[in-house]
Tab-separated table of C-alpha atoms in Angstrom:
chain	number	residue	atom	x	y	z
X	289	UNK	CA	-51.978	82.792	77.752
X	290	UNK	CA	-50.294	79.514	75.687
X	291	UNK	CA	-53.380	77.144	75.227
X	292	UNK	CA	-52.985	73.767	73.311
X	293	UNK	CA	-54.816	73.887	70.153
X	294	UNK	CA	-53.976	70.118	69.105
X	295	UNK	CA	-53.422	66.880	69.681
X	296	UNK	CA	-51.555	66.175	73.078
X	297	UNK	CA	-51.142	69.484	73.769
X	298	UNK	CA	-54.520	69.981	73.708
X	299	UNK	CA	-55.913	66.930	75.482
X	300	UNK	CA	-53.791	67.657	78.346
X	301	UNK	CA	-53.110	71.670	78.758
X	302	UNK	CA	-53.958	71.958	82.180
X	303	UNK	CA	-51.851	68.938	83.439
X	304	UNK	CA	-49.070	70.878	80.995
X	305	UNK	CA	-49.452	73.956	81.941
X	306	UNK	CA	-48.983	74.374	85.519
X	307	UNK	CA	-49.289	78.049	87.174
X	308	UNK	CA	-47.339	80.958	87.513
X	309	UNK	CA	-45.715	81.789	90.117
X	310	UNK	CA	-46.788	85.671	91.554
X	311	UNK	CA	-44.999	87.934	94.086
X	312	UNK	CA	-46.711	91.239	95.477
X	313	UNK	CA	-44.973	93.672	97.964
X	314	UNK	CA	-44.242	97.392	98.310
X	315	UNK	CA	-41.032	99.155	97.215
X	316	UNK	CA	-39.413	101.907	97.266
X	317	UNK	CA	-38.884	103.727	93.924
X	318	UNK	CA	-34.838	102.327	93.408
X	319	UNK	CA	-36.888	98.935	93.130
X	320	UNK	CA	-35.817	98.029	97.171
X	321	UNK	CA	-38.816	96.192	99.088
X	322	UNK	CA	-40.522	98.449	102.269
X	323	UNK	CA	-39.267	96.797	105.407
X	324	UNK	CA	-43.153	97.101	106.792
X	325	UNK	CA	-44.282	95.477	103.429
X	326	UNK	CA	-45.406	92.189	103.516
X	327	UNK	CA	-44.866	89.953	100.796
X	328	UNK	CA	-47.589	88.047	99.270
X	329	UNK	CA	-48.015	85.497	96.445
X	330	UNK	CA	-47.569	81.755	95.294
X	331	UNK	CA	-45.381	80.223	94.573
X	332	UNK	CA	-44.758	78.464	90.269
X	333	UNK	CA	-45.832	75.142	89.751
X	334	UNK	CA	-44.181	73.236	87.133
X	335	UNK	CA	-46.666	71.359	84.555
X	336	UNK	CA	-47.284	67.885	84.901
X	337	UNK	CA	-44.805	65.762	82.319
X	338	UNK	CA	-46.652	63.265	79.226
X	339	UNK	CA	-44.645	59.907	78.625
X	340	UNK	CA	-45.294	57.662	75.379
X	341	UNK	CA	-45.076	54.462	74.303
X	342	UNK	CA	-43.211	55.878	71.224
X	343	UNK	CA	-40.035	53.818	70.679
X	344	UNK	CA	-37.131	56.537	68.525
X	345	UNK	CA	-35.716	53.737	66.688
X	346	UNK	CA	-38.723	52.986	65.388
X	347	UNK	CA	-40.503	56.210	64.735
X	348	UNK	CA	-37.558	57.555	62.975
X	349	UNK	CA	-37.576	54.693	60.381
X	350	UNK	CA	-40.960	54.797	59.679
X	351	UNK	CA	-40.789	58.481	59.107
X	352	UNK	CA	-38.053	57.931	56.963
X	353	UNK	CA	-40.307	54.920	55.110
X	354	UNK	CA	-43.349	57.273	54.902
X	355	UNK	CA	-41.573	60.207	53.501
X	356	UNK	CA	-40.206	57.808	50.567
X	357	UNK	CA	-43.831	56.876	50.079
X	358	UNK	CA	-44.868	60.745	50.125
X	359	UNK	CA	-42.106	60.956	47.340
X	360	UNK	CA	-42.767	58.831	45.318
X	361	UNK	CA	-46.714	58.727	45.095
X	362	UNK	CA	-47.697	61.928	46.366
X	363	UNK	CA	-50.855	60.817	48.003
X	364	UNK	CA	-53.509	63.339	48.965
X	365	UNK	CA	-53.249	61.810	52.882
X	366	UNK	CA	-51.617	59.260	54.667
X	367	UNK	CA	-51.551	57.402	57.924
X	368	UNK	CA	-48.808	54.762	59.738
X	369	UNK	CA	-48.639	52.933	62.716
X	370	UNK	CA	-46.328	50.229	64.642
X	371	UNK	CA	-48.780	48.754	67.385
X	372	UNK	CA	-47.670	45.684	69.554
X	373	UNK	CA	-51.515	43.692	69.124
X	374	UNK	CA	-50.979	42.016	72.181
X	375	UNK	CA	-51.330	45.121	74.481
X	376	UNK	CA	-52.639	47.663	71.718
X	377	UNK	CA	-49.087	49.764	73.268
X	378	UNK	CA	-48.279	52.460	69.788
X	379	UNK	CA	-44.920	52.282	69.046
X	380	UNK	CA	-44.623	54.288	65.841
X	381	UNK	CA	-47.381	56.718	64.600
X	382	UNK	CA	-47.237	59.286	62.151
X	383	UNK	CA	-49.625	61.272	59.047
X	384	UNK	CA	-49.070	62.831	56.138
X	385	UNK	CA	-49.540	65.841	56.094
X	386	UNK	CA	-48.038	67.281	58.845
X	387	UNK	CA	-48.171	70.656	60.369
X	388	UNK	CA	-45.179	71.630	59.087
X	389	UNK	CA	-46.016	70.154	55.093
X	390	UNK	CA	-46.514	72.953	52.028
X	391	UNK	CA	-50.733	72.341	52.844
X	392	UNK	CA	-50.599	71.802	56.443
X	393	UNK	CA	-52.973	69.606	58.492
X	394	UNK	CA	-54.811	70.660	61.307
X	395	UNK	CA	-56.160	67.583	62.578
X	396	UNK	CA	-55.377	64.263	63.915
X	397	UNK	CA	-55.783	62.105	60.852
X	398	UNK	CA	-55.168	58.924	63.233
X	399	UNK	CA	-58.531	59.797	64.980
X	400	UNK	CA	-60.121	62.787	63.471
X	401	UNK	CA	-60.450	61.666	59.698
X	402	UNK	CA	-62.578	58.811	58.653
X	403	UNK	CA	-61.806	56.648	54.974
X	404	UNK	CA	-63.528	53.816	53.598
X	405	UNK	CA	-61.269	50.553	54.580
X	406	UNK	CA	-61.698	49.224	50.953
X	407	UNK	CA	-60.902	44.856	51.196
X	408	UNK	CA	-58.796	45.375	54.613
X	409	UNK	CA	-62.322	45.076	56.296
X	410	UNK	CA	-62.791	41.686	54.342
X	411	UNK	CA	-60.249	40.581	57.335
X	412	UNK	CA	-63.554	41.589	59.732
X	413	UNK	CA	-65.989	40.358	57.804
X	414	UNK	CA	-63.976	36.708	57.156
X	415	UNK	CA	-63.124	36.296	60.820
X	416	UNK	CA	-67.575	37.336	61.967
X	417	UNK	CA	-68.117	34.657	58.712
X	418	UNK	CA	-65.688	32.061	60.544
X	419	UNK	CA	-67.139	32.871	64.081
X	420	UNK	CA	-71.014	32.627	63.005
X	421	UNK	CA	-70.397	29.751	61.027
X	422	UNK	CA	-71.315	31.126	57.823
X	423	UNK	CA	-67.753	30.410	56.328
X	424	UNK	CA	-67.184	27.410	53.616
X	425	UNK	CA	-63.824	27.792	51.964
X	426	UNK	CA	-64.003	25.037	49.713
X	427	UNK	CA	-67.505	26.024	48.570
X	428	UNK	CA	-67.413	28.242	45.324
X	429	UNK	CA	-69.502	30.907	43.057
X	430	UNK	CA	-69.035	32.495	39.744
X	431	UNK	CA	-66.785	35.469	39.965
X	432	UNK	CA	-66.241	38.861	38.371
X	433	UNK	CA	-69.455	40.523	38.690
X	434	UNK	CA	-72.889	39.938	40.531
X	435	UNK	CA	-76.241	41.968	39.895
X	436	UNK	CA	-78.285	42.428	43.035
X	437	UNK	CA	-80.479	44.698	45.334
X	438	UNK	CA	-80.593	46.961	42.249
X	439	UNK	CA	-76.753	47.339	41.046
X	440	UNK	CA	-73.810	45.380	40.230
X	441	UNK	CA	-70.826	44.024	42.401
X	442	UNK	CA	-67.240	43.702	40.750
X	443	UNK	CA	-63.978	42.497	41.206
X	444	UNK	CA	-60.822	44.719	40.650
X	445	UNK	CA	-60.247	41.997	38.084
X	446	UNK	CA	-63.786	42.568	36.148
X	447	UNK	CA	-63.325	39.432	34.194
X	448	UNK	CA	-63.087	37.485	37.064
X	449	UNK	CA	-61.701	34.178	37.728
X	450	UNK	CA	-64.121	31.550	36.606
X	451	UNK	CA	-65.349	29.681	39.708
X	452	UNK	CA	-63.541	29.601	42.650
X	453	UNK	CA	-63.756	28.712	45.757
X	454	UNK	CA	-63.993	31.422	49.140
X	455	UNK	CA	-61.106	30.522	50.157
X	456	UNK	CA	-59.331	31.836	46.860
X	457	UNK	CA	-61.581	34.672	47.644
X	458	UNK	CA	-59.821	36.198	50.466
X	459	UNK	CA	-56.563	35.395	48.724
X	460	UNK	CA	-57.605	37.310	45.477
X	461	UNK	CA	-59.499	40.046	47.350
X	462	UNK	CA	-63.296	39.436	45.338
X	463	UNK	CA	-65.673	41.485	46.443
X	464	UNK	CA	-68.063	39.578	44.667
X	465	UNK	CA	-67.068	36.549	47.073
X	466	UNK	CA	-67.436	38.428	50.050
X	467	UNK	CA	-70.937	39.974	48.595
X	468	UNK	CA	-71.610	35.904	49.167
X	469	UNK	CA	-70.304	35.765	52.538
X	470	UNK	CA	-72.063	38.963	53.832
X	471	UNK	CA	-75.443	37.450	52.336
X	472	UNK	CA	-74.673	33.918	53.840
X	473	UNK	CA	-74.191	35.464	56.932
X	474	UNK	CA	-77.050	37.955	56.923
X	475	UNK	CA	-77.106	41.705	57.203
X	476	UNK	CA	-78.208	41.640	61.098
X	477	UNK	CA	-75.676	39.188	62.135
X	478	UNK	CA	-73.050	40.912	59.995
X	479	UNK	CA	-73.811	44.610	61.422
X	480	UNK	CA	-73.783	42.953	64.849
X	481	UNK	CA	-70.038	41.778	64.623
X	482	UNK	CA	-69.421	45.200	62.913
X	483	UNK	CA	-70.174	47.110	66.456
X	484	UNK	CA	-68.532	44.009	68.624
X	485	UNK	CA	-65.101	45.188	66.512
X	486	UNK	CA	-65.765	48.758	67.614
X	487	UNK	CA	-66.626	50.231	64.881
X	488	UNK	CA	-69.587	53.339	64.352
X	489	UNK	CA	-68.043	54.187	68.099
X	490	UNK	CA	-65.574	55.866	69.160
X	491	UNK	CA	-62.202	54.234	70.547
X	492	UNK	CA	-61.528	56.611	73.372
X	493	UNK	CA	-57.471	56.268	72.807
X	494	UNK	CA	-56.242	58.572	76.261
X	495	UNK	CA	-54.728	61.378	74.926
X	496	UNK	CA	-56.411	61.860	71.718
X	497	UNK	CA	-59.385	64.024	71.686
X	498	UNK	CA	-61.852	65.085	68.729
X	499	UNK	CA	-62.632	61.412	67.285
X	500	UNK	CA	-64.601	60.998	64.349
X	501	UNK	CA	-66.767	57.718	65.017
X	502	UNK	CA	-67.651	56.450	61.561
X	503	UNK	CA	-70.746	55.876	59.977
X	504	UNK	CA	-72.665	54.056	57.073
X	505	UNK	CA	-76.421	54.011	55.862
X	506	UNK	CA	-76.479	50.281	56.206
X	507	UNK	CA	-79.645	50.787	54.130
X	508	UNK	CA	-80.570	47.564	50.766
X	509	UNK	CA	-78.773	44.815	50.463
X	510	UNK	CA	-76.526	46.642	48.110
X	511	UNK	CA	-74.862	48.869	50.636
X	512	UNK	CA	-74.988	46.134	53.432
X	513	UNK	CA	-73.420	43.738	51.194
X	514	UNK	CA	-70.661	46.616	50.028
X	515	UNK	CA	-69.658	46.874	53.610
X	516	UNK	CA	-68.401	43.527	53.730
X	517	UNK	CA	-65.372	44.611	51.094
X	518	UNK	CA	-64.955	48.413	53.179
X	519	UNK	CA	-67.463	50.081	50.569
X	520	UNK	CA	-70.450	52.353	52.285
X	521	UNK	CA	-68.671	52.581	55.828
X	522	UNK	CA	-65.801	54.802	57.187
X	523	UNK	CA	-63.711	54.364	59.999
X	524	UNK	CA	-61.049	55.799	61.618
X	525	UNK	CA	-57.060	54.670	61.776
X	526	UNK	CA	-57.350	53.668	65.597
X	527	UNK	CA	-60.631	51.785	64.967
X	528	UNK	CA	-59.162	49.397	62.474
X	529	UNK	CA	-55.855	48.634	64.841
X	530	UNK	CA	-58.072	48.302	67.281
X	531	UNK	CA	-60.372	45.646	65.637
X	532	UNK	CA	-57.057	43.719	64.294
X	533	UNK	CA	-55.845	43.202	67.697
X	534	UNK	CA	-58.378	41.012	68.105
X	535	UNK	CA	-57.483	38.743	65.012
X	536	UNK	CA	-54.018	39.225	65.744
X	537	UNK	CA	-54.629	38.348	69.987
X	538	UNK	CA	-56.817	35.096	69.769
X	539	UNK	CA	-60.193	36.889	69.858
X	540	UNK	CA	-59.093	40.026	72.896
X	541	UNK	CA	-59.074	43.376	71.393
X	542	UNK	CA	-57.321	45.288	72.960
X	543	UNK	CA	-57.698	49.398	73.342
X	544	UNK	CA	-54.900	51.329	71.769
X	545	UNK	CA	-52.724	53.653	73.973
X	546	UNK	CA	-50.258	56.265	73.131
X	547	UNK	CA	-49.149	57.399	76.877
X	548	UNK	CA	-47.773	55.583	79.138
X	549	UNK	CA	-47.789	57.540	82.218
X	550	UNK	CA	-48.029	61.013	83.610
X	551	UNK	CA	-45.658	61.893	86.093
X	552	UNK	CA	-45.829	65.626	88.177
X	553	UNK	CA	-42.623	68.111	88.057
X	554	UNK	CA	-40.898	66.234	90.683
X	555	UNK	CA	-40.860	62.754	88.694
X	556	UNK	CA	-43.468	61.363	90.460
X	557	UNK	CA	-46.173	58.977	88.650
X	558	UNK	CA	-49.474	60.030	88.818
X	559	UNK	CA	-51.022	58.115	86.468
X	560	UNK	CA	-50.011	54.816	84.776
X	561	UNK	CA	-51.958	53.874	81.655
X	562	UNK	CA	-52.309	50.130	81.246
X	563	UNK	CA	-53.386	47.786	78.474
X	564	UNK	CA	-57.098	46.951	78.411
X	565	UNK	CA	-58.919	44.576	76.500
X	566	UNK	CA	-62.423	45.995	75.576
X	567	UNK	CA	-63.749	43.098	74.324
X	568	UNK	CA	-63.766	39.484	72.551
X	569	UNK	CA	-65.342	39.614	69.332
X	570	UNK	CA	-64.759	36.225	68.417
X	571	UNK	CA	-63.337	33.219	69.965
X	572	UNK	CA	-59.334	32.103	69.892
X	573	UNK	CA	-60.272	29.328	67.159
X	574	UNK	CA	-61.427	31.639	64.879
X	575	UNK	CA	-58.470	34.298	64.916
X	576	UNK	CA	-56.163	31.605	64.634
X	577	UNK	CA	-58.332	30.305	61.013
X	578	UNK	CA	-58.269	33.863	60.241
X	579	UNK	CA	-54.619	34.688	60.229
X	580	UNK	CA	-54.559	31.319	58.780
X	581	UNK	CA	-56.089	32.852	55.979
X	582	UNK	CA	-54.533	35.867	56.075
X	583	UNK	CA	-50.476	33.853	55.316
X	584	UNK	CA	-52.458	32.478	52.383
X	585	UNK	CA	-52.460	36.401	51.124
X	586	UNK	CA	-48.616	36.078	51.295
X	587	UNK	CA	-47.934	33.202	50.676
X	588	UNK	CA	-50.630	31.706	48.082
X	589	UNK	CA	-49.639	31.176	44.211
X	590	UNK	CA	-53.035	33.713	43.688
X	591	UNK	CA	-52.241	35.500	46.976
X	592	UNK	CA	-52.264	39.649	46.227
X	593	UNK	CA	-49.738	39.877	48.920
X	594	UNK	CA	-46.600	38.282	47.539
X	595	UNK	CA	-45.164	41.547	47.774
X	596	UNK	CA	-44.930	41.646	51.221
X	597	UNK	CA	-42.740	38.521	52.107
X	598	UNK	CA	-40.168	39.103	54.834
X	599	UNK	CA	-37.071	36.950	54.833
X	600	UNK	CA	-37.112	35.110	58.641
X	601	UNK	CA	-40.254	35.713	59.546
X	602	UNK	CA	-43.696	34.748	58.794
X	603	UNK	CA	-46.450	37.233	57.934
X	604	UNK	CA	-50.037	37.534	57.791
X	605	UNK	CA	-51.631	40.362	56.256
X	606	UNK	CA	-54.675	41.559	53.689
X	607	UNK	CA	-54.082	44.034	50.911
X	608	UNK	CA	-56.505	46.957	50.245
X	609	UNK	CA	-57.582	49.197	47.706
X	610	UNK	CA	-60.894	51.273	47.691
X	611	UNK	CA	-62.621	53.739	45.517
X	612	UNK	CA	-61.576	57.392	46.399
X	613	UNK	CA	-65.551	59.151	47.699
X	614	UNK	CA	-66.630	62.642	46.867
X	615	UNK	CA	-69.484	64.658	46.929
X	616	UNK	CA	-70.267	63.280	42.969
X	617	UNK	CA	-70.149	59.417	43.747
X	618	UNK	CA	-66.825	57.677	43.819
X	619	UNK	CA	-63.756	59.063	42.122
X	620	UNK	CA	-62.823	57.584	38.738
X	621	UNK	CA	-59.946	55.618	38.107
């Protein structure tokens, strides 16, 4: 018997599958049926038929954009997707590696393997700051480094930048700064906005099974305060597109979905998956300040985004880097 071991396949083998047909009745032995034998049996049923939101054009480019990447850095993993935020619909998804790389994967690194976010959680933790009204941009603090609950914080840029202000924060991706803003705002309030984004639960995308939920300690200011800058927590791929929908969607987050409908052998629907919103983390006034924010990345003179600029449109977006974990501590490097 096929069975679905993965993905899809998995999630939905029975719908796929169908049933044999089977035929029982008497013959003669040149194979010719007994006229007095009746004939008894069922008749095949086709397997129900998975649609998705996929759209070609797109998937094949960003295969073709991810396999450059693969090329050229040769990363240990990798994860891409195309969502519309307005709906949470997928339109391009893909991992590296694949089941058909030199190490294959067995898993579904969209929802199966957890990271650390590294400073694309600061996005999260500005837009709870903005909500709870524990965000000053024009107030500043020393950068660089900052000694507390028993360790030190630093900036990618150890030296720091003198004092600046949070606003040049975000735009310079401190973790220092955001140290500041996860104190101002307080490690309950903070861990509170964490679980309205969805995170440390699982997303419960139809059609993907297996999901790895997340988790952190949460445990001395230290580690509460790293979370803030995607230290100390992991996630999973769907959780963070999930949580930017709401930045991206005036405050509705909106559940990611990968089918579309199911439809039986004959073409009829049987099921029609819809966009839901799964909750409001914070209100339209503060996504808009956030993605304010988040052009300032692009767009800023001290903005670690410049990079990204797209002639004809306008973009909003947060560069990350994190520490690689391991069993010893954090990779170095």
């Amino acid at each position: 018997k096929l069975v679905g071991q993965i993905g899809l396949e998995q999630y939905f083998d029975k719908q796929l599958r169908g049933r044999d047909g089977l035929k029982k009745s008497e013959n003669d032995v040149y194979g010719y049926q007994l006229s007095d034998s009746p004939q008894k049996g069922h008749a095949v049923k086709n397997g129900d038929n998975i649609h998705l939101t996929l759209n070609n054009a797109v998937q094949h480019q960003l295969e073709n954009l991810v396999n450059s990447a693969d090329k050229s850095a040769k990363p240990s993993a990798m994860t891409a997707v195309v969502m519309e935020a307005k709906t949470g619909k997928i339109i391009a998804a893909t991992q590296r590696p694949t089941m058909t790389s030199e190490k294959p994967a067995w898993t579904n690194a969209l929802i199966q393997d957890t990271y650390e976010p590294g400073s694309t959680m600061k996005v999260i933790a500005l837009a709870s700051a903005i909500n709870s009204g524990n965000f000053n941009p024009n107030a500043t603090y020393k950068s660089g480094t900052w000694e507390m609950g028993g360790g030190k914080i630093t900036d990618w840029n150890t030296s720091g930048w003198g004092n600046i202000t949070f606003r040049e924060a975000f735009y310079r991706s401190s973790n220092v700064g955001f140290a500041h803003i996860e104190q101002n705002m307080g490690a309950s309030t903070w861990m509170k906005y964490l679980k309205r984004f969805g995170f440390l639960k699982p997303t419960k995308v139809y059609g993907m099974s297996g999901e790895s939920s997340g988790t952190t300690t949460f445990k001395g200011a230290l580690e509460q305060a790293n979370t803030s800058f995607g230290q100390g927590i992991t996630v999973n791929t769907m959780q963070m597109m999930q949580a930017f929908t709401a930045v991206a969607n005036n405050g509705k987050m909106m559940r990611p979905y990968i089918v579309k409908r199911v439809t039986n052998s004959k073409g009829k629907t049987i099921k029609t998956v819809k966009p839901k919103q799964v909750g409001k983390p914070i209100s339209s006034s503060a996504a808009k300040e956030t993605r304010k924010y988040m052009q300032g990345v692009i767009y800023d003179k001290v903005g670690t985004g410049q990079l990204y600029k797209v002639k004809g449109y306008r973009i909003a977006g947060k560069t990350g880097t994190a520490q690689i974990g391991s069993a010893n501590g954090y990779e170095q490097g």
